[in-house]
Amino acid sequence: MTDPAPKKILIVEDEPDIVRLVKLYLENSGFRTACAHSGTEALALVQSEKPDLVILDLMLPEIDGIDVCKKLRNAPETALLPIIMLTAKSDESDTIVGLELGADDYVAKPFSPKALVARIKALFRRLERAERQGQSPLTYGPLVLDPLRHEAIVNGKEVSLTAKEFGLLEQFMCHPGRVLTRDILLNTVWGYNYYGTTRTVDVHIRRLKLKIPLLSNAIVSIKSLGYKLIDQ
Ligand code: CA
């Protein structure tokens, strides 16, 4: 059951050469494209073009990429819109900020358009797989995770999670009792091309436990391997 219409990708970047190159590669790969050259234009085109994914440069005139990302994540209709951020090479603070804001993936500049296309395809595959699998709510004691509504509820009260925290919790609840290595978690939640360190996983799990205290004893660290959710 594949979507018959080619996916539309909004390229948000103010450097015309990069826009031209990315547009060319995407169209040669069968995607439809729209281009925005500023943050303001990006927000307008998300409304009018309804893209399936946004490639978002961080450095933009008027409204920068971080604020565009924030605005998209805060609006219910675009809260889950896939976003791939273009970050300055090896600028870790950009990546951390992007991670906090819930970008789905990152590509550091300068990048190869071919690699970017591969990332986009991987992200779409991941999302389609999640959509196929994640139809019914998962439960663990008083915790209910509803992948369709993207809601985590404990004792009837909703807990606000970031996209990554939610993704991690979903992995644990889909595989209770199984040890999930940091690499598996990185691959499934961040994507196999993600170049971050496995420490990212530790940081997110710590935050998840702070938000949902019942997990602090339920998700256990297994020596140097990874983590598991204790089977009830
Ligand atoms: Ca730029």
Coordinates of C-alpha atoms and ligand atoms in Angstrom, one line a residue:
M1 CA 0.0 0.0 0.0
T2 CA 2.3 2.7 -1.2
D3 CA 1.2 6.3 -1.5
P4 CA 0.6 7.0 -5.2
A5 CA 1.5 10.7 -5.1
P6 CA 5.2 11.4 -4.9
K7 CA 6.2 12.9 -1.6
K8 CA 6.7 16.7 -1.5
I9 CA 9.7 18.1 0.2
L10 CA 10.1 21.7 1.2
I11 CA 13.7 23.0 0.9
V12 CA 14.3 25.9 3.3
E13 CA 17.7 27.5 2.5
D14 CA 18.8 31.0 1.5
E15 CA 21.9 29.9 -0.5
P16 CA 20.6 29.6 -4.1
D17 CA 23.3 27.2 -5.2
I18 CA 22.4 24.7 -2.4
V19 CA 18.7 25.1 -3.2
R20 CA 19.3 24.4 -6.9
L21 CA 21.5 21.4 -6.2
V22 CA 19.2 19.8 -3.6
K23 CA 16.1 20.5 -5.7
L24 CA 17.8 18.8 -8.7
Y25 CA 18.7 15.6 -6.7
L26 CA 15.3 15.4 -5.1
E27 CA 13.5 15.7 -8.4
N28 CA 15.7 13.2 -10.0
S29 CA 14.9 10.8 -7.2
G30 CA 11.2 11.2 -7.9
F31 CA 10.2 13.7 -5.2
R32 CA 8.2 16.9 -5.7
T33 CA 9.8 20.0 -4.3
A34 CA 9.0 23.5 -3.0
C35 CA 11.6 26.0 -2.0
A36 CA 11.6 28.7 0.6
H37 CA 14.5 31.2 1.0
S38 CA 13.6 32.6 4.4
G39 CA 12.0 31.5 7.6
T40 CA 8.9 33.6 7.0
E41 CA 8.5 32.1 3.5
A42 CA 9.0 28.6 5.0
L43 CA 6.2 29.0 7.5
A44 CA 3.9 30.3 4.7
L45 CA 4.8 27.4 2.3
V46 CA 4.3 24.8 5.0
Q47 CA 0.7 26.0 5.1
S48 CA 0.1 26.4 1.4
E49 CA 2.2 23.5 0.0
K50 CA 1.6 21.0 2.8
P51 CA 5.0 19.2 2.4
D52 CA 5.6 15.7 3.6
L53 CA 9.0 16.6 4.9
V54 CA 11.0 19.8 5.5
I55 CA 14.8 20.3 4.9
L56 CA 15.6 23.2 7.2
D57 CA 18.8 25.2 7.2
L58 CA 19.6 26.7 10.6
M59 CA 21.0 29.9 9.3
L60 CA 18.2 31.9 7.6
P61 CA 17.3 35.5 7.2
E62 CA 14.4 37.0 9.2
I63 CA 13.3 33.9 11.3
D64 CA 16.1 31.4 11.7
G65 CA 15.8 27.7 11.4
I66 CA 15.6 27.1 15.2
D67 CA 12.6 29.4 15.5
V68 CA 11.0 27.9 12.4
C69 CA 11.4 24.4 13.9
K70 CA 9.9 25.6 17.2
K71 CA 6.9 27.2 15.5
L72 CA 6.3 24.0 13.5
R73 CA 6.6 21.7 16.5
N74 CA 4.3 23.9 18.6
A75 CA 1.4 23.9 16.0
P76 CA -0.7 20.7 16.3
E77 CA -1.0 20.2 12.5
T78 CA 2.8 20.3 12.0
A79 CA 4.0 18.9 15.4
L80 CA 5.0 15.6 13.7
L81 CA 6.0 17.0 10.3
P82 CA 9.4 15.3 9.5
I83 CA 12.2 17.8 9.7
I84 CA 15.8 17.3 8.6
M85 CA 18.1 20.1 9.8
L86 CA 21.1 21.3 7.9
T87 CA 23.7 22.3 10.6
A88 CA 27.1 23.9 10.4
K89 CA 29.9 21.4 10.3
S90 CA 30.8 20.0 13.7
D91 CA 28.9 22.6 15.5
E92 CA 27.7 20.5 18.4
S93 CA 25.5 23.2 20.0
D94 CA 23.4 23.4 16.8
T95 CA 22.8 19.7 17.0
I96 CA 21.9 19.7 20.6
V97 CA 19.5 22.6 20.1
G98 CA 18.0 20.8 17.1
L99 CA 17.6 17.6 19.2
E100 CA 15.8 19.5 21.9
L101 CA 13.4 20.9 19.4
G102 CA 12.7 17.5 17.9
A103 CA 14.2 17.6 14.5
D104 CA 14.1 14.0 13.1
D105 CA 17.6 14.0 11.6
Y106 CA 20.6 16.2 10.8
V107 CA 23.0 16.6 8.0
A108 CA 26.1 18.6 8.6
K109 CA 27.3 21.1 6.0
P110 CA 29.0 20.6 3.6
F111 CA 27.0 17.6 2.6
S112 CA 26.6 15.4 -0.4
P113 CA 23.1 15.7 -2.0
K114 CA 23.2 12.0 -2.6
A115 CA 23.7 11.3 1.1
L116 CA 20.9 13.8 1.9
V117 CA 18.5 11.9 -0.4
A118 CA 19.5 8.6 1.3
R119 CA 18.7 10.1 4.7
I120 CA 15.3 11.3 3.4
K121 CA 14.4 7.9 2.1
A122 CA 15.5 6.3 5.3
L123 CA 13.4 8.7 7.3
F124 CA 10.3 8.0 5.2
R125 CA 10.8 4.2 5.5
R126 CA 11.2 4.6 9.3
L127 CA 8.0 6.6 9.5
E128 CA 6.0 4.2 7.3
R129 CA 7.2 1.3 9.4
A130 CA 6.2 3.0 12.6
E131 CA 2.8 3.9 11.1
R132 CA 2.2 0.2 10.2
Q133 CA 3.2 -1.1 13.5
G134 CA 2.0 1.6 15.8
Q135 CA -1.7 1.5 15.5
S136 CA -2.9 0.3 18.9
P137 CA -2.0 1.8 22.3
L138 CA 0.6 0.0 24.4
T139 CA 0.3 -0.4 28.2
Y140 CA 2.7 -1.0 31.1
G141 CA 1.0 -0.9 34.4
P142 CA -0.7 2.6 34.8
L143 CA 1.3 3.8 31.7
V144 CA -0.5 4.0 28.3
L145 CA 1.3 5.0 25.2
D146 CA -0.8 5.8 22.2
P147 CA 1.4 6.0 19.1
L148 CA -1.4 7.2 16.9
R149 CA -2.2 10.2 19.1
H150 CA 1.4 10.5 20.2
E151 CA 0.3 10.6 23.8
A152 CA 1.8 9.2 26.9
I153 CA -0.6 8.9 29.8
V154 CA 0.1 7.9 33.4
N155 CA -2.9 7.3 35.7
G156 CA -5.1 9.2 33.3
K157 CA -2.7 12.2 33.1
E158 CA -0.9 13.1 30.0
V159 CA 2.9 13.5 30.2
S160 CA 4.6 15.7 27.7
L161 CA 7.4 13.9 25.9
T162 CA 9.7 15.0 23.1
A163 CA 9.7 13.0 19.8
K164 CA 12.8 11.1 20.8
E165 CA 11.7 10.3 24.4
F166 CA 8.4 9.0 22.9
G167 CA 10.3 6.9 20.3
L168 CA 12.5 5.4 23.0
L169 CA 9.6 4.6 25.3
E170 CA 7.8 3.0 22.3
Q171 CA 10.8 0.7 21.6
F172 CA 10.8 -0.4 25.2
M173 CA 7.1 -1.0 25.4
C174 CA 7.1 -2.9 22.1
H175 CA 9.9 -5.2 23.4
P176 CA 9.4 -5.7 27.2
G177 CA 12.0 -7.9 28.8
R178 CA 14.4 -7.6 25.9
V179 CA 17.8 -6.0 26.2
L180 CA 18.0 -3.1 23.7
T181 CA 21.5 -2.0 23.0
R182 CA 22.3 1.7 22.7
D183 CA 23.1 1.0 19.0
I184 CA 19.7 -0.6 18.4
L185 CA 18.0 2.3 20.1
L186 CA 20.1 4.9 18.1
N187 CA 19.3 3.1 14.9
T188 CA 15.6 2.8 15.5
V189 CA 14.9 6.1 17.1
W190 CA 17.5 8.4 15.6
G191 CA 18.1 6.5 12.3
Y192 CA 21.0 4.4 11.1
N193 CA 22.8 7.4 9.7
Y194 CA 22.7 9.3 12.9
Y195 CA 26.3 10.2 13.8
G196 CA 25.7 11.1 17.4
T197 CA 27.2 9.1 20.2
T198 CA 25.5 6.4 22.2
R199 CA 25.7 8.8 25.2
T200 CA 22.7 10.5 23.6
V201 CA 20.6 7.5 24.5
D202 CA 21.7 7.7 28.2
V203 CA 20.8 11.4 28.4
H204 CA 17.3 10.8 26.9
I205 CA 16.6 7.8 29.1
R206 CA 17.5 9.8 32.2
R207 CA 15.1 12.5 31.1
L208 CA 12.4 10.0 30.4
K209 CA 12.8 8.6 33.9
L210 CA 12.5 12.0 35.4
K211 CA 9.3 12.7 33.5
I212 CA 7.8 9.2 34.2
P213 CA 9.0 8.2 37.7
L214 CA 7.6 4.6 37.4
L215 CA 10.2 4.0 34.7
S216 CA 13.1 4.8 37.0
N217 CA 13.0 1.2 38.4
A218 CA 11.3 -0.4 35.3
I219 CA 14.0 0.5 32.8
V220 CA 17.2 -1.0 34.0
S221 CA 20.7 -0.7 32.7
I222 CA 22.3 -4.0 31.6
K223 CA 26.1 -3.7 32.3
S224 CA 27.7 -2.2 29.2
L225 CA 25.1 -3.6 26.9
G226 CA 22.2 -1.3 27.0
Y227 CA 18.8 -1.1 28.7
K228 CA 15.7 -3.2 29.1
L229 CA 12.2 -2.6 30.3
I230 CA 11.5 -5.2 33.0
D231 CA 8.7 -7.6 31.9
Q232 CA 5.7 -7.3 34.2
Ligands
CA1 CA 21.7 29.4 5.1

